[in-house]
Coordinates of C-alpha atoms and ligand atoms in Angstrom, one line a residue:
X209 CA 123.3 82.5 114.9
X210 CA 120.3 83.1 116.4
X211 CA 118.7 81.3 119.7
X212 CA 115.1 81.5 118.5
X213 CA 112.9 78.4 117.6
X214 CA 112.0 80.2 114.2
X215 CA 114.5 80.0 111.4
X216 CA 115.5 83.5 109.8
X217 CA 116.1 84.1 106.4
X218 CA 117.9 87.4 104.9
X219 CA 116.6 88.3 101.6
X220 CA 118.5 90.3 98.6
X221 CA 116.4 91.6 95.6
X222 CA 118.1 92.9 92.6
X223 CA 117.0 94.1 89.4
X224 CA 113.8 94.9 87.6
X225 CA 110.0 95.0 88.8
X226 CA 109.8 91.7 87.5
X227 CA 112.4 90.0 89.7
X228 CA 110.9 92.3 92.5
X229 CA 107.6 90.3 92.0
X230 CA 109.6 86.9 92.1
X231 CA 111.0 88.1 95.4
X232 CA 107.6 88.9 96.7
X233 CA 106.4 85.6 96.0
X234 CA 109.4 83.9 97.8
X235 CA 109.0 86.2 100.9
X236 CA 105.4 85.4 100.8
X237 CA 105.8 81.5 100.8
X238 CA 108.5 81.7 103.5
X239 CA 106.5 83.6 105.9
X240 CA 103.5 81.7 105.0
X241 CA 105.4 78.6 106.1
X242 CA 106.6 80.5 109.2
X243 CA 109.9 81.6 108.7
X244 CA 111.0 85.1 109.8
X245 CA 112.6 87.7 107.7
X246 CA 115.4 89.4 108.8
X247 CA 117.2 92.7 107.7
X248 CA 120.6 92.0 108.6
X249 CA 123.3 89.2 107.4
X250 CA 124.4 88.7 111.2
X251 CA 120.5 87.7 112.6
X252 CA 119.8 85.5 109.3
X253 CA 120.3 81.7 109.3
X254 CA 120.7 81.9 105.7
X255 CA 120.4 84.5 102.7
X256 CA 118.8 84.1 99.6
X257 CA 120.0 86.5 96.7
X258 CA 117.7 87.3 93.5
X259 CA 119.8 88.1 90.8
X260 CA 119.6 89.9 87.4
X261 CA 121.5 89.0 84.6
X262 CA 120.3 91.5 82.1
X263 CA 123.3 93.3 81.3
X264 CA 127.1 93.0 82.2
X265 CA 126.9 95.8 85.0
X266 CA 123.9 93.8 86.5
X267 CA 125.7 90.1 86.0
X268 CA 128.7 92.2 87.8
X269 CA 126.2 94.0 90.6
X270 CA 124.5 90.2 91.4
X271 CA 128.0 88.5 91.7
X272 CA 129.2 91.2 94.2
X273 CA 126.0 90.8 96.3
X274 CA 126.3 87.4 96.5
X275 CA 130.1 87.7 97.6
X276 CA 129.0 89.9 100.4
X277 CA 126.2 87.5 101.5
X278 CA 128.9 85.0 101.7
X279 CA 131.2 86.8 103.4
X280 CA 128.7 88.5 105.9
X281 CA 126.7 85.3 106.3
X282 CA 128.3 82.1 104.7
X283 CA 124.9 80.4 103.8
X284 CA 123.5 81.7 100.4
X285 CA 121.1 80.5 97.9
X286 CA 121.1 82.2 94.5
X287 CA 117.9 82.6 92.3
X288 CA 116.7 84.9 89.7
X289 CA 117.9 85.5 86.2
X290 CA 121.8 85.0 86.6
X291 CA 120.7 81.7 88.4
X292 CA 119.8 80.7 84.9
X293 CA 123.5 80.9 84.2
X294 CA 124.6 78.5 87.1
X295 CA 128.2 78.1 86.1
X296 CA 128.5 81.9 85.9
X297 CA 127.8 81.8 89.5
X298 CA 129.5 78.6 90.6
X299 CA 132.7 79.7 88.8
X300 CA 132.8 83.2 90.8
X301 CA 131.3 81.7 94.3
X302 CA 131.7 77.8 94.6
X303 CA 130.4 77.8 97.8
X304 CA 127.0 78.8 97.4
X305 CA 124.6 76.4 98.6
X306 CA 122.4 76.0 95.7
X307 CA 121.6 78.1 92.3
X308 CA 117.9 78.1 90.9
X309 CA 116.9 80.1 87.8
X310 CA 114.2 82.8 87.6
X311 CA 110.4 82.8 88.8
X312 CA 111.4 79.5 90.8
X313 CA 109.8 80.1 94.0
X314 CA 109.2 76.0 94.3
X315 CA 112.8 75.2 93.8
X316 CA 113.9 78.0 96.1
X317 CA 111.6 76.6 98.9
X318 CA 112.8 73.3 98.4
X319 CA 116.4 74.4 98.9
X320 CA 115.3 76.5 101.9
X321 CA 113.6 73.2 103.3
X322 CA 116.7 71.2 102.9
X323 CA 119.0 73.9 104.9
X324 CA 116.5 74.9 107.4
X325 CA 113.4 72.7 108.0
X326 CA 110.2 74.5 108.3
X327 CA 108.4 75.4 111.6
X328 CA 105.9 73.2 112.7
X329 CA 102.8 75.7 112.9
X330 CA 102.7 78.2 110.2
X331 CA 101.4 81.5 111.6
X332 CA 99.1 82.1 108.5
X333 CA 97.4 85.1 110.0
X334 CA 100.9 86.9 110.0
X335 CA 100.8 87.4 106.3
X336 CA 98.5 90.4 104.9
X337 CA 96.1 89.3 102.3
X338 CA 97.8 90.6 99.3
X339 CA 100.9 88.7 100.4
X340 CA 104.3 90.4 101.5
X341 CA 105.1 93.5 99.3
X342 CA 108.7 95.1 98.7
X343 CA 106.8 98.2 97.1
X344 CA 105.2 100.6 99.4
X345 CA 101.6 99.3 100.4
X346 CA 99.9 101.9 98.2
X347 CA 100.9 100.5 95.0
X348 CA 101.8 96.8 93.7
X349 CA 103.1 95.0 90.5
X350 CA 101.0 92.8 88.7
X351 CA 102.8 90.4 86.5
X352 CA 100.7 88.6 84.2
X353 CA 102.7 86.7 82.1
X354 CA 106.5 84.9 82.1
X355 CA 108.9 84.8 79.3
X356 CA 108.5 86.2 75.8
X357 CA 107.9 85.0 72.3
X358 CA 110.2 87.4 70.4
X359 CA 113.7 87.6 69.6
X360 CA 115.0 91.0 69.9
X361 CA 118.4 90.6 69.0
X362 CA 119.9 92.8 72.0
X363 CA 118.1 90.8 74.4
X364 CA 118.5 87.6 76.2
X365 CA 115.4 87.5 78.3
X366 CA 113.7 84.8 76.1
X367 CA 117.0 82.7 76.7
X368 CA 116.6 83.4 80.4
X369 CA 113.1 83.0 81.1
X370 CA 111.9 81.0 78.1
X371 CA 109.0 81.4 75.8
X372 CA 105.8 83.4 76.8
X373 CA 103.5 81.7 79.6
X374 CA 100.5 83.3 80.4
X375 CA 99.0 83.3 83.9
X376 CA 95.4 82.1 83.9
X377 CA 93.3 85.1 84.1
X378 CA 91.3 84.1 87.0
X379 CA 94.5 83.7 88.9
X380 CA 95.6 87.3 88.0
X381 CA 92.2 88.6 88.6
X382 CA 92.3 87.3 92.2
X383 CA 95.4 88.3 92.8
X384 CA 94.6 92.1 91.7
X385 CA 91.3 91.8 94.1
X386 CA 93.4 90.5 97.0
X387 CA 95.7 93.7 96.5
X388 CA 92.9 96.1 96.2
X389 CA 91.3 94.4 99.1
X390 CA 94.6 94.9 101.0
X391 CA 94.6 98.8 100.5
X392 CA 96.6 98.8 97.4
X393 CA 95.7 102.1 95.4
X394 CA 97.6 101.6 92.2
X395 CA 98.1 98.4 90.2
X396 CA 101.3 98.2 87.7
X397 CA 100.5 95.7 85.1
X398 CA 103.8 94.0 84.0
X399 CA 105.3 91.4 81.8
X400 CA 107.8 91.0 78.9
X401 CA 104.9 92.0 76.4
X402 CA 101.5 92.9 78.0
X403 CA 99.9 93.2 74.6
X404 CA 100.6 89.6 74.0
X405 CA 98.9 88.3 77.3
X406 CA 97.0 85.1 76.4
X407 CA 98.5 84.3 73.0
X408 CA 100.3 81.1 74.2
X409 CA 96.7 80.0 75.5
X410 CA 94.9 81.0 72.2
X411 CA 93.0 83.7 74.5
X412 CA 91.4 80.5 76.2
X413 CA 88.5 81.3 78.5
X414 CA 89.1 81.3 82.1
X415 CA 86.8 81.9 85.1
X416 CA 86.7 84.5 87.7
X417 CA 84.2 84.3 90.4
X418 CA 82.2 81.7 88.5
X419 CA 82.2 84.2 85.1
X420 CA 83.9 83.0 82.0
X421 CA 86.7 85.4 80.9
X422 CA 88.8 85.6 78.1
X423 CA 92.7 85.4 78.9
X424 CA 93.3 88.7 76.6
X425 CA 94.7 91.9 77.5
X426 CA 91.4 93.9 76.5
X427 CA 89.3 91.5 78.8
X428 CA 91.9 91.8 81.4
X429 CA 91.9 95.4 81.4
X430 CA 88.2 95.8 81.3
X431 CA 87.9 93.3 84.4
X432 CA 90.9 95.2 86.2
X433 CA 88.7 98.6 85.7
X434 CA 86.2 97.3 88.0
X435 CA 88.4 97.3 91.1
X436 CA 88.2 101.2 91.3
X437 CA 91.6 101.9 91.8
X438 CA 94.4 103.2 89.5
X439 CA 95.5 100.7 86.7
X440 CA 98.7 101.3 85.0
X441 CA 99.9 99.4 81.6
X442 CA 103.6 98.8 81.0
X443 CA 105.5 97.1 78.3
X444 CA 102.8 97.2 75.7
X445 CA 103.5 97.2 71.7
X446 CA 101.9 99.6 69.1
X447 CA 99.8 96.6 67.8
X448 CA 96.4 97.2 66.3
X449 CA 94.5 95.1 69.4
X450 CA 95.9 98.0 71.6
X451 CA 93.5 100.3 70.2
X452 CA 90.4 98.7 71.8
X453 CA 92.1 99.5 75.1
X454 CA 92.3 103.2 74.7
X455 CA 88.6 104.0 74.9
X456 CA 88.7 102.6 78.4
X457 CA 91.2 105.0 79.3
X458 CA 89.2 108.0 77.5
X459 CA 86.3 107.1 79.8
X460 CA 88.7 107.1 83.0
X461 CA 88.2 103.4 83.5
X462 CA 92.0 102.9 83.5
X463 CA 94.9 105.2 83.7
X464 CA 95.3 107.1 80.2
X465 CA 99.2 106.1 80.6
X466 CA 100.9 103.6 78.0
X467 CA 104.4 102.5 78.4
X468 CA 105.6 101.6 75.1
X469 CA 109.4 100.6 74.6
X470 CA 109.8 101.8 71.0
X471 CA 113.7 101.4 71.0
X472 CA 114.1 103.0 67.9
X473 CA 112.3 104.7 64.7
X474 CA 114.3 103.8 61.7
X475 CA 112.7 100.8 60.0
X476 CA 116.1 99.4 58.9
X477 CA 117.2 99.6 62.7
X478 CA 114.0 98.3 64.1
X479 CA 114.4 95.2 61.7
X480 CA 118.0 94.7 62.6
X481 CA 116.8 94.9 66.2
X482 CA 113.8 92.2 65.3
X483 CA 111.4 94.3 67.5
X484 CA 107.8 93.5 68.0
X485 CA 105.3 95.4 65.6
X486 CA 108.5 96.7 63.8
X487 CA 106.5 97.2 60.4
X488 CA 103.5 99.1 62.1
X489 CA 103.1 102.9 61.3
X490 CA 103.7 104.0 64.8
X491 CA 103.1 107.6 64.3
X492 CA 99.8 107.2 62.8
X493 CA 98.7 104.9 65.6
X494 CA 100.0 107.4 68.3
X495 CA 97.8 110.0 66.4
X496 CA 94.7 107.5 66.3
X497 CA 95.1 106.9 70.2
X498 CA 95.3 110.8 70.9
X499 CA 92.5 111.3 68.9
X500 CA 90.2 108.9 70.8
X501 CA 92.0 109.9 74.4
X502 CA 93.6 113.2 74.2
X503 CA 95.0 113.0 77.6
X504 CA 97.1 109.8 76.9
X505 CA 100.4 109.9 78.3
X506 CA 103.1 108.2 76.4
X507 CA 106.3 106.8 78.1
X508 CA 109.1 104.7 76.0
X509 CA 112.6 104.0 76.1
X510 CA 115.2 104.0 73.1
X511 CA 118.4 102.8 72.3
X512 CA 120.8 105.0 70.4
X513 CA 124.1 103.9 68.8
X514 CA 122.9 100.2 68.0
X515 CA 125.3 98.3 65.6
X516 CA 124.8 99.8 62.0
X517 CA 123.1 102.6 63.2
X518 CA 124.0 105.5 60.4
X519 CA 124.0 109.3 61.1
X520 CA 120.7 109.4 58.8
X521 CA 119.1 106.7 60.7
X522 CA 119.8 108.4 63.8
X523 CA 118.3 111.6 62.3
X524 CA 115.1 109.6 61.7
X525 CA 114.9 108.8 65.1
X526 CA 115.3 112.5 66.1
X527 CA 112.3 113.4 63.6
X528 CA 110.2 110.7 65.3
X529 CA 111.0 112.2 68.7
X530 CA 109.8 115.6 67.7
X531 CA 106.7 114.2 65.8
X532 CA 105.6 111.7 68.3
X533 CA 105.9 114.4 71.2
X534 CA 106.1 111.6 73.8
X535 CA 105.7 112.6 77.3
X536 CA 108.4 110.7 79.3
X537 CA 111.2 109.1 77.7
X538 CA 114.2 107.0 78.7
X539 CA 117.5 106.2 76.7
X540 CA 120.6 104.2 76.7
X541 CA 123.6 104.0 74.5
X542 CA 123.6 100.3 73.1
X543 CA 125.8 98.0 75.1
X544 CA 126.4 94.4 74.4
X545 CA 125.1 92.0 76.3
X546 CA 126.7 88.7 76.9
X547 CA 125.2 85.9 74.6
X548 CA 122.8 88.4 72.8
X549 CA 122.5 88.0 68.7
X550 CA 123.3 91.7 68.3
X551 CA 126.7 91.2 69.1
X552 CA 127.6 89.4 65.9
X553 CA 126.1 92.4 63.8
X554 CA 128.5 94.5 61.8
X555 CA 129.3 98.0 62.1
X556 CA 129.5 98.6 65.8
X557 CA 129.1 102.4 66.6
X558 CA 132.0 103.8 68.4
X559 CA 131.7 105.1 71.9
X560 CA 132.3 108.9 71.2
X561 CA 129.8 108.8 68.6
X562 CA 127.0 106.9 70.7
X563 CA 127.5 109.3 73.9
X564 CA 127.3 112.3 71.6
X565 CA 124.2 110.7 70.0
X566 CA 122.8 110.1 73.4
X567 CA 123.4 113.8 74.4
X568 CA 121.8 115.3 71.4
X569 CA 118.8 112.6 71.6
X570 CA 118.3 113.8 75.4
X571 CA 118.4 117.4 74.6
X572 CA 115.7 117.0 72.1
X573 CA 113.7 115.0 74.4
X574 CA 114.3 117.6 77.7
X575 CA 112.6 120.2 75.3
X576 CA 109.9 118.2 74.6
X577 CA 109.0 117.0 78.1
X578 CA 109.5 120.3 79.5
X579 CA 107.0 121.7 77.0
X580 CA 104.3 119.0 77.8
X581 CA 104.9 119.5 81.5
X582 CA 104.5 123.4 81.1
X583 CA 101.3 123.0 79.4
X584 CA 99.9 121.4 82.7
X585 CA 100.7 124.8 84.7
X586 CA 97.3 126.0 86.1
X587 CA 95.5 122.6 85.9
X588 CA 94.1 120.7 88.3
X589 CA 95.2 117.2 89.0
X590 CA 94.4 113.9 91.3
X591 CA 97.8 112.8 92.4
X592 CA 98.7 109.8 94.7
X593 CA 100.9 110.6 97.9
X594 CA 104.3 108.5 97.9
X595 CA 106.1 110.2 100.6
X596 CA 105.5 112.8 103.5
X597 CA 108.2 114.4 105.6
X598 CA 109.3 117.8 106.8
X599 CA 105.6 119.3 106.0
X600 CA 106.2 118.3 102.5
X601 CA 105.0 115.5 100.2
X602 CA 105.9 113.9 97.1
X603 CA 103.0 112.6 94.8
X604 CA 102.7 111.4 91.2
X605 CA 99.8 112.0 89.0
X606 CA 98.1 109.4 86.3
X607 CA 101.2 110.6 84.1
X608 CA 104.0 109.4 86.3
X609 CA 104.8 105.6 87.1
X610 CA 106.7 105.2 90.3
X611 CA 110.4 105.1 90.2
X612 CA 111.0 105.7 86.6
X613 CA 108.7 108.7 85.6
X614 CA 108.5 112.4 87.3
X615 CA 106.9 113.2 90.5
X616 CA 104.5 116.0 91.7
X617 CA 105.9 118.1 94.6
X618 CA 103.8 119.4 97.1
X619 CA 105.3 122.1 99.5
X620 CA 102.4 122.2 101.6
X621 CA 101.9 118.5 102.6
X622 CA 100.9 118.9 106.3
X623 CA 98.2 116.2 107.0
X624 CA 98.7 113.9 104.1
X625 CA 99.8 110.2 104.2
X626 CA 101.3 107.8 101.9
X627 CA 98.2 106.2 99.9
X628 CA 96.6 109.7 100.1
X629 CA 94.4 110.7 96.7
X630 CA 94.7 114.6 96.5
X631 CA 93.8 117.2 94.3
X632 CA 96.3 119.6 93.5
X633 CA 96.4 123.0 91.4
X634 CA 100.0 122.7 89.2
X635 CA 102.0 125.9 90.0
X636 CA 105.4 125.1 88.6
X637 CA 107.1 122.7 86.3
X638 CA 110.7 121.9 85.1
X639 CA 112.3 119.4 82.6
X640 CA 110.9 116.3 84.6
X641 CA 108.9 117.3 87.6
X642 CA 105.9 119.2 88.8
X643 CA 104.8 121.4 91.9
X644 CA 101.3 121.5 93.1
X645 CA 99.3 123.0 95.7
X646 CA 96.5 121.1 97.3
X647 CA 93.0 122.2 96.9
Ligands
SF4_196 S1 110.1 91.9 73.5 FE1 112.1 91.7 72.8 S2 113.5 93.2 74.5 FE2 111.2 92.7 75.4 S3 111.6 90.6 76.4 FE3 111.0 90.1 74.4 S4 113.0 89.8 73.2 FE4 113.5 91.0 75.1

């Protein structure tokens, strides 16, 4: 253990962007109170592990991470989604100091205080104005709500995180402004259902800089657009209300990019999944969006081999893919999640059939994605540089969200820095990525 008077905390952050956001809040609070964050187990006085509990593999990874922290350090506080299932953590690791659930900054801080009293003089000036970020400095996640009012049968997030609780719009906008002021060039708006922002508050009026602003997606996006940086919307459902945001994209005020997790296209399967907006005419809606904003890029995720999925229903999904011509797609074979309602559905699809369908699905989409990228050859695009090294740079255009989409490779990247916007001419494409030359 360290001889330094400043208490030292090790931090392990697992799981999705929403968890990353929670980690950033805890880290910011720790630094605000004068704790030091250290990168090794050996240097730490105690370790906080922020866990994920979404699927069984994530539970295993989280339990392993807790085990490693216990072995290497011995003093461990567990938080995050798996923390909501305290008995799972305590059964595997009875020696952890404390277990808290997700988005529980205050509870984690209380446990840290109990183990390691906070230093007397917090060095507030050590904290950058946008708080501590786990993402590179030039992009940041902006979480607008917690929890979810839907009850998709394959998902246990509502039982882990509860019903939708929207953050006050004034808080969200102040945070966004602080991030932009701290040099962030791209904000990634996240939640479980961004289109539902404010529903729980009946879209009530909040205040930003003394001005009234409605707690609603449209007003949120209008305000974020004023920051003059990239704003990217994730987890939006194809509700009619989303139509109002598309003209802002057409005007270049926010990125013409929507992450819409469709998950399937067969009405019967969508109903069995209890998906939000399952009764909407999605193809018609996509067509309408593209009429208003031809540059719109759509990303989505799908589940194949959901219980009861017949060959005919899977074909409906492939037909949808062909018709919808989505730009970016991720897909998974259905796997049961402990505690999910879908586990009780009849007619599970065998693993061989699932894998065969997944491969066929990805084949169809790879051709679509490749053709859509090929259509960009010769065009000029503004890209945001993420990484540089060896004279090359990795960047992203408006069509690429970090970590989940493709990239734009720049061979002549000398002189570029992460966070730079640069205009490139697209010279090459493959199934997922582009190559560009600075202009
Ligand atoms: S919309 Fe469905 S999948 Fe997404 S968090 Fe809510 S219940 Fe889960």
